GROMACS .gro file of C-alpha atoms in nm:
model
  257
    1SER     CA    1   7.166  16.972   7.233
    2SER     CA    2   7.146  16.562   7.132
    3ASP     CA    3   7.137  16.259   7.273
    4LEU     CA    4   7.336  15.970   7.178
    5TRP     CA    5   7.284  15.596   7.254
    6ILE     CA    6   7.531  15.365   7.182
    7GLU     CA    7   7.501  14.959   7.282
    8LYS     CA    8   7.736  14.669   7.222
    9THR     CA    9   8.007  14.819   6.993
   10ASP     CA   10   8.387  14.854   6.968
   11VAL     CA   11   8.544  15.188   6.923
   12GLN     CA   12   8.910  15.113   6.874
   13ASN     CA   13   9.242  15.205   6.644
   14ASN     CA   14   9.126  15.600   6.659
   15SER     CA   15   9.386  15.879   6.582
   16GLN     CA   16   9.200  16.090   6.864
   17ASN     CA   17   8.955  16.037   7.124
   18GLY     CA   18   8.739  15.696   7.092
   19ILE     CA   19   8.401  15.880   7.153
   20GLN     CA   20   8.367  16.280   7.234
   21VAL     CA   21   8.022  16.476   7.348
   22PHE     CA   22   8.021  16.824   7.364
   23ASN     CA   23   7.796  17.141   7.398
   24SER     CA   24   7.513  17.023   7.646
   25GLY     CA   25   7.509  16.631   7.460
   26HIS     CA   26   7.410  16.347   7.635
   27ILE     CA   27   7.515  16.014   7.607
   28TYR     CA   28   7.438  15.669   7.705
   29LEU     CA   29   7.666  15.379   7.704
   30ARG     CA   30   7.552  15.015   7.724
   31ASP     CA   31   7.766  14.716   7.739
   32ASP     CA   32   8.055  14.865   7.476
   33THR     CA   33   8.429  14.805   7.440
   34LEU     CA   34   8.634  15.096   7.374
   35LEU     CA   35   8.992  14.958   7.289
   36THR     CA   36   9.310  15.145   7.226
   37ASN     CA   37   9.234  15.473   7.109
   38ASN     CA   38   9.521  15.748   7.083
   39GLY     CA   39   9.318  16.053   7.283
   40ASN     CA   40   9.078  15.986   7.548
   41GLY     CA   41   8.871  15.671   7.542
   42LEU     CA   42   8.568  15.906   7.614
   43SER     CA   43   8.575  16.294   7.649
   44LEU     CA   44   8.253  16.471   7.773
   45GLY     CA   45   8.274  16.862   7.753
   46ARG     CA   46   8.109  17.175   7.794
   47ASN     CA   47   7.806  17.121   7.973
   48SER     CA   48   7.744  16.750   7.855
   49SER     CA   49   7.605  16.443   8.054
   50GLY     CA   50   7.663  16.090   8.056
   51SER     CA   51   7.517  15.735   8.186
   52ILE     CA   52   7.757  15.478   8.136
   53LYS     CA   53   7.712  15.112   8.281
   54ASN     CA   54   7.894  14.780   8.189
   55ILE     CA   55   8.143  14.904   7.922
   56GLU     CA   56   8.521  14.810   7.888
   57ILE     CA   57   8.780  15.075   7.831
   58GLN     CA   58   9.101  14.948   7.788
   59SER     CA   59   9.464  15.129   7.679
   60SER     CA   60   9.377  15.485   7.621
   61GLU     CA   61   9.679  15.694   7.528
   62LYS     CA   62   9.563  15.970   7.752
   63ASN     CA   63   9.270  15.939   7.982
   64ALA     CA   64   9.006  15.635   7.967
   65LEU     CA   65   8.725  15.888   8.083
   66GLN     CA   66   8.736  16.274   8.065
   67ILE     CA   67   8.484  16.467   8.217
   68ASP     CA   68   8.562  16.843   8.182
   69LYS     CA   69   8.397  17.182   8.175
   70GLY     CA   70   8.083  17.166   8.372
   71SER     CA   71   7.957  16.798   8.253
   72SER     CA   72   7.869  16.537   8.468
   73VAL     CA   73   7.854  16.138   8.451
   74TRP     CA   74   7.726  15.840   8.604
   75ILE     CA   75   7.961  15.542   8.583
   76GLU     CA   76   7.862  15.175   8.716
   77ASN     CA   77   7.980  14.819   8.707
   78SER     CA   78   8.249  14.882   8.417
   79ILE     CA   79   8.600  14.800   8.344
   80ILE     CA   80   8.858  15.072   8.298
   81ASN     CA   81   9.231  14.952   8.235
   82GLY     CA   82   9.531  15.153   8.099
   83GLY     CA   83   9.619  15.529   8.048
   84LYS     CA   84   9.765  15.833   8.209
   85THR     CA   85   9.454  15.833   8.451
   86GLY     CA   86   9.122  15.647   8.484
   87ILE     CA   87   8.872  15.910   8.550
   88ARG     CA   88   8.942  16.293   8.541
   89VAL     CA   89   8.684  16.484   8.661
   90ALA     CA   90   8.766  16.837   8.576
   91ASN     CA   91   8.669  17.243   8.577
   92ASN     CA   92   8.367  17.231   8.774
   93SER     CA   93   8.220  16.884   8.656
   94GLU     CA   94   8.039  16.621   8.868
   95ALA     CA   95   8.086  16.254   8.856
   96HIS     CA   96   7.902  15.928   9.032
   97MET     CA   97   8.111  15.605   9.004
   98TYR     CA   98   8.000  15.265   9.155
   99GLY     CA   99   8.114  14.935   9.113
  100ASN     CA  100   8.399  14.997   8.883
  101MET     CA  101   8.738  14.822   8.832
  102ILE     CA  102   9.015  15.078   8.757
  103SER     CA  103   9.341  14.967   8.714
  104ASN     CA  104   9.679  15.007   8.591
  105PHE     CA  105   9.725  15.387   8.521
  106THR     CA  106  10.060  15.609   8.504
  107TYR     CA  107   9.941  15.902   8.726
  108SER     CA  108   9.609  15.784   8.893
  109GLY     CA  109   9.323  15.580   8.900
  110ILE     CA  110   9.068  15.877   8.985
  111GLN     CA  111   9.132  16.247   8.964
  112VAL     CA  112   8.920  16.518   9.070
  113GLU     CA  113   8.998  16.873   9.036
  114ASP     CA  114   8.933  17.267   8.940
  115GLY     CA  115   8.620  17.285   9.168
  116SER     CA  116   8.465  16.938   9.070
  117VAL     CA  117   8.254  16.718   9.302
  118ALA     CA  118   8.248  16.359   9.297
  119THR     CA  119   8.086  16.032   9.485
  120ILE     CA  120   8.314  15.726   9.471
  121GLY     CA  121   8.145  15.428   9.588
  122GLY     CA  122   7.857  15.361   9.782
  123ASN     CA  123   7.661  15.128  10.019
  124LYS     CA  124   7.525  14.768   9.883
  125ASP     CA  125   7.279  14.768   9.650
  126SER     CA  126   6.913  14.616   9.672
  127ASP     CA  127   7.065  14.232   9.589
  128GLY     CA  128   7.392  14.275   9.817
  129ASN     CA  129   7.630  14.333   9.583
  130SER     CA  130   7.890  14.615   9.668
  131ARG     CA  131   7.869  14.942   9.491
  132GLY     CA  132   8.229  15.041   9.618
  133ASN     CA  133   8.502  15.051   9.323
  134THR     CA  134   8.817  14.891   9.311
  135ILE     CA  135   9.153  15.091   9.196
  136THR     CA  136   9.461  14.909   9.196
  137GLY     CA  137   9.777  14.940   9.017
  138THR     CA  138  10.019  15.012   8.887
  139SER     CA  139   9.970  15.350   8.919
  140GLU     CA  140  10.144  15.659   9.142
  141LYS     CA  141   9.824  15.740   9.294
  142GLY     CA  142   9.508  15.572   9.386
  143ILE     CA  143   9.271  15.879   9.427
  144TYR     CA  144   9.369  16.246   9.384
  145ILE     CA  145   9.162  16.542   9.465
  146SER     CA  146   9.273  16.890   9.457
  147SER     CA  147   9.174  17.276   9.391
  148ASN     CA  148   8.857  17.324   9.556
  149SER     CA  149   8.691  16.989   9.535
  150GLU     CA  150   8.481  16.771   9.712
  151ALA     CA  151   8.456  16.393   9.725
  152GLU     CA  152   8.280  16.128   9.966
  153LEU     CA  153   8.442  15.762   9.922
  154PHE     CA  154   8.236  15.492  10.033
  155ALA     CA  155   8.365  15.102  10.027
  156ASN     CA  156   8.649  15.128   9.802
  157ASP     CA  157   8.935  14.900   9.785
  158ILE     CA  158   9.229  15.115   9.719
  159SER     CA  159   9.584  14.929   9.635
  160GLY     CA  160   9.875  14.898   9.417
  161TYR     CA  161   9.996  15.268   9.442
  162SER     CA  162  10.362  15.341   9.450
  163LYS     CA  163  10.350  15.717   9.620
  164THR     CA  164   9.973  15.775   9.779
  165GLY     CA  165   9.632  15.591   9.810
  166ILE     CA  166   9.432  15.909   9.869
  167GLU     CA  167   9.577  16.251   9.802
  168VAL     CA  168   9.389  16.565   9.896
  169ILE     CA  169   9.531  16.955   9.809
  170ARG     CA  170   9.477  17.283   9.788
  171ASN     CA  171   9.184  17.373   9.972
  172SER     CA  172   8.951  17.056   9.895
  173SER     CA  173   8.733  16.859  10.139
  174VAL     CA  174   8.688  16.460  10.149
  175ARG     CA  175   8.486  16.231  10.351
  176ILE     CA  176   8.640  15.888  10.335
  177GLY     CA  177   8.421  15.647  10.495
  178ALA     CA  178   8.061  15.673  10.680
  179ASP     CA  179   7.916  15.689  11.035
  180TRP     CA  180   7.561  15.568  10.927
  181ASP     CA  181   7.351  15.293  11.089
  182GLN     CA  182   7.543  15.344  11.433
  183ASP     CA  183   7.280  15.138  11.634
  184THR     CA  184   7.272  14.847  11.404
  185TYR     CA  185   7.640  14.865  11.302
  186SER     CA  186   7.895  14.587  11.346
  187THR     CA  187   8.269  14.579  11.283
  188ILE     CA  188   8.218  14.286  11.015
  189GLN     CA  189   8.030  14.551  10.804
  190ARG     CA  190   8.352  14.778  10.785
  191PRO     CA  191   8.368  14.730  10.411
  192GLU     CA  192   8.058  14.842  10.362
  193TYR     CA  193   8.105  15.167  10.496
  194GLY     CA  194   8.457  15.222  10.537
  195ASN     CA  195   8.748  15.212  10.243
  196THR     CA  196   9.054  14.998  10.241
  197ILE     CA  197   9.374  15.148  10.160
  198ASN     CA  198   9.660  14.878  10.115
  199GLY     CA  199   9.995  15.011  10.034
  200ALA     CA  200  10.181  14.651  10.006
  201GLU     CA  201  10.383  14.620   9.661
  202LEU     CA  202  10.237  14.424   9.389
  203THR     CA  203  10.434  14.108   9.233
  204GLY     CA  204  10.738  14.270   9.064
  205GLU     CA  205  10.645  14.625   9.139
  206SER     CA  206  10.818  14.864   9.389
  207VAL     CA  207  10.693  15.166   9.583
  208GLU     CA  208  10.822  15.468   9.724
  209ASP     CA  209  11.043  15.477  10.062
  210TRP     CA  210  10.781  15.779  10.145
  211GLN     CA  211  10.467  15.603   9.995
  212THR     CA  212  10.170  15.709  10.248
  213GLY     CA  213   9.811  15.565  10.242
  214ILE     CA  214   9.642  15.912  10.289
  215GLN     CA  215   9.801  16.236  10.252
  216VAL     CA  216   9.611  16.588  10.280
  217SER     CA  217   9.797  16.931  10.244
  218GLU     CA  218   9.752  17.302  10.144
  219SER     CA  219   9.463  17.409  10.343
  220SER     CA  220   9.246  17.095  10.286
  221THR     CA  221   9.008  16.851  10.520
  222ILE     CA  222   8.916  16.499  10.520
  223GLU     CA  223   8.692  16.317  10.759
  224LEU     CA  224   8.761  15.950  10.856
  225HIS     CA  225   8.530  15.668  10.983
  226ARG     CA  226   8.552  15.298  10.961
  227ASN     CA  227   8.854  15.296  10.718
  228LEU     CA  228   9.155  15.025  10.716
  229ILE     CA  229   9.473  15.173  10.638
  230GLU     CA  230   9.758  14.931  10.620
  231ASN     CA  231  10.091  14.854  10.446
  232ASN     CA  232  10.246  15.181  10.372
  233SER     CA  233  10.634  15.216  10.375
  234GLY     CA  234  10.625  15.606  10.486
  235GLY     CA  235  10.331  15.620  10.689
  236GLY     CA  236   9.962  15.546  10.739
  237ILE     CA  237   9.833  15.929  10.743
  238LYS     CA  238  10.015  16.253  10.675
  239VAL     CA  239   9.851  16.597  10.754
  240SER     CA  240  10.035  16.919  10.668
  241GLU     CA  241  10.017  17.313  10.563
  242ASN     CA  242   9.695  17.425  10.759
  243SER     CA  243   9.496  17.089  10.691
  244VAL     CA  244   9.266  16.935  10.911
  245LEU     CA  245   9.187  16.571  10.998
  246GLU     CA  246   8.853  16.477  11.189
  247LEU     CA  247   8.930  16.128  11.320
  248GLY     CA  248   8.604  15.940  11.367
  249GLY     CA  249   8.537  15.608  11.531
  250GLY     CA  250   8.622  15.267  11.345
  251ASN     CA  251   8.941  15.324  11.165
  252ILE     CA  252   9.221  15.088  11.187
  253ILE     CA  253   9.554  15.176  11.109
  254GLN     CA  254   9.815  14.926  11.092
  255ASP     CA  255  10.149  14.762  10.973
  256ASN     CA  256  10.280  15.090  10.824
  257ARG     CA  257  10.632  15.186  10.862
   0.00000   0.00000   0.00000
């Protein structure tokens, strides 16, 4: 294995991946800008790991971040913009994502698949700053969880999607929002615990007639607490094909058509 530390460096105009780490390597990225690479902005594979904070990835030809084949990553306070998918976590990999701005992808802002696990957002830090992610368009889907994968979503703001805000499919399980601190909880705190899934059209963009806030199908399960699901053209929540919805308290589902 090998360790790689990169700080305050521009990586741009490469014909393939901007940075790639394979075979049990580890990378620390701090205060970097990764621009206009023809492959993935950063690719981790084959049991590698990464710690990423305060970086910017713009306009990757493929995925901004690809975490694959048993790899793991911690991504915090970064700007990720443009490409096919913002953060793709695949093939028994793991990701923890906090306080990121993720925007303008062809398919989805975050994709977790093939037996992978993700924590997407969290409670406020010790300084009172939100640790949720902002995931916005234009994209087809905000977050996509599939194929025996699991995820927890807290305090995220999801908007700008043309098809689905959160999709859970193929025997996957997702907890969306939390019911912690029931004795001291106030409705003012809802954004700290739950997620906002807003299907309103962005200026100059359009959405599908069947656009849905949350869709769960093919023997999957979701658990909802303290979320706001609104302004979707085809409905707030759709459950189908032997799937399960556990609807907890504090959810607001409004202004969906």
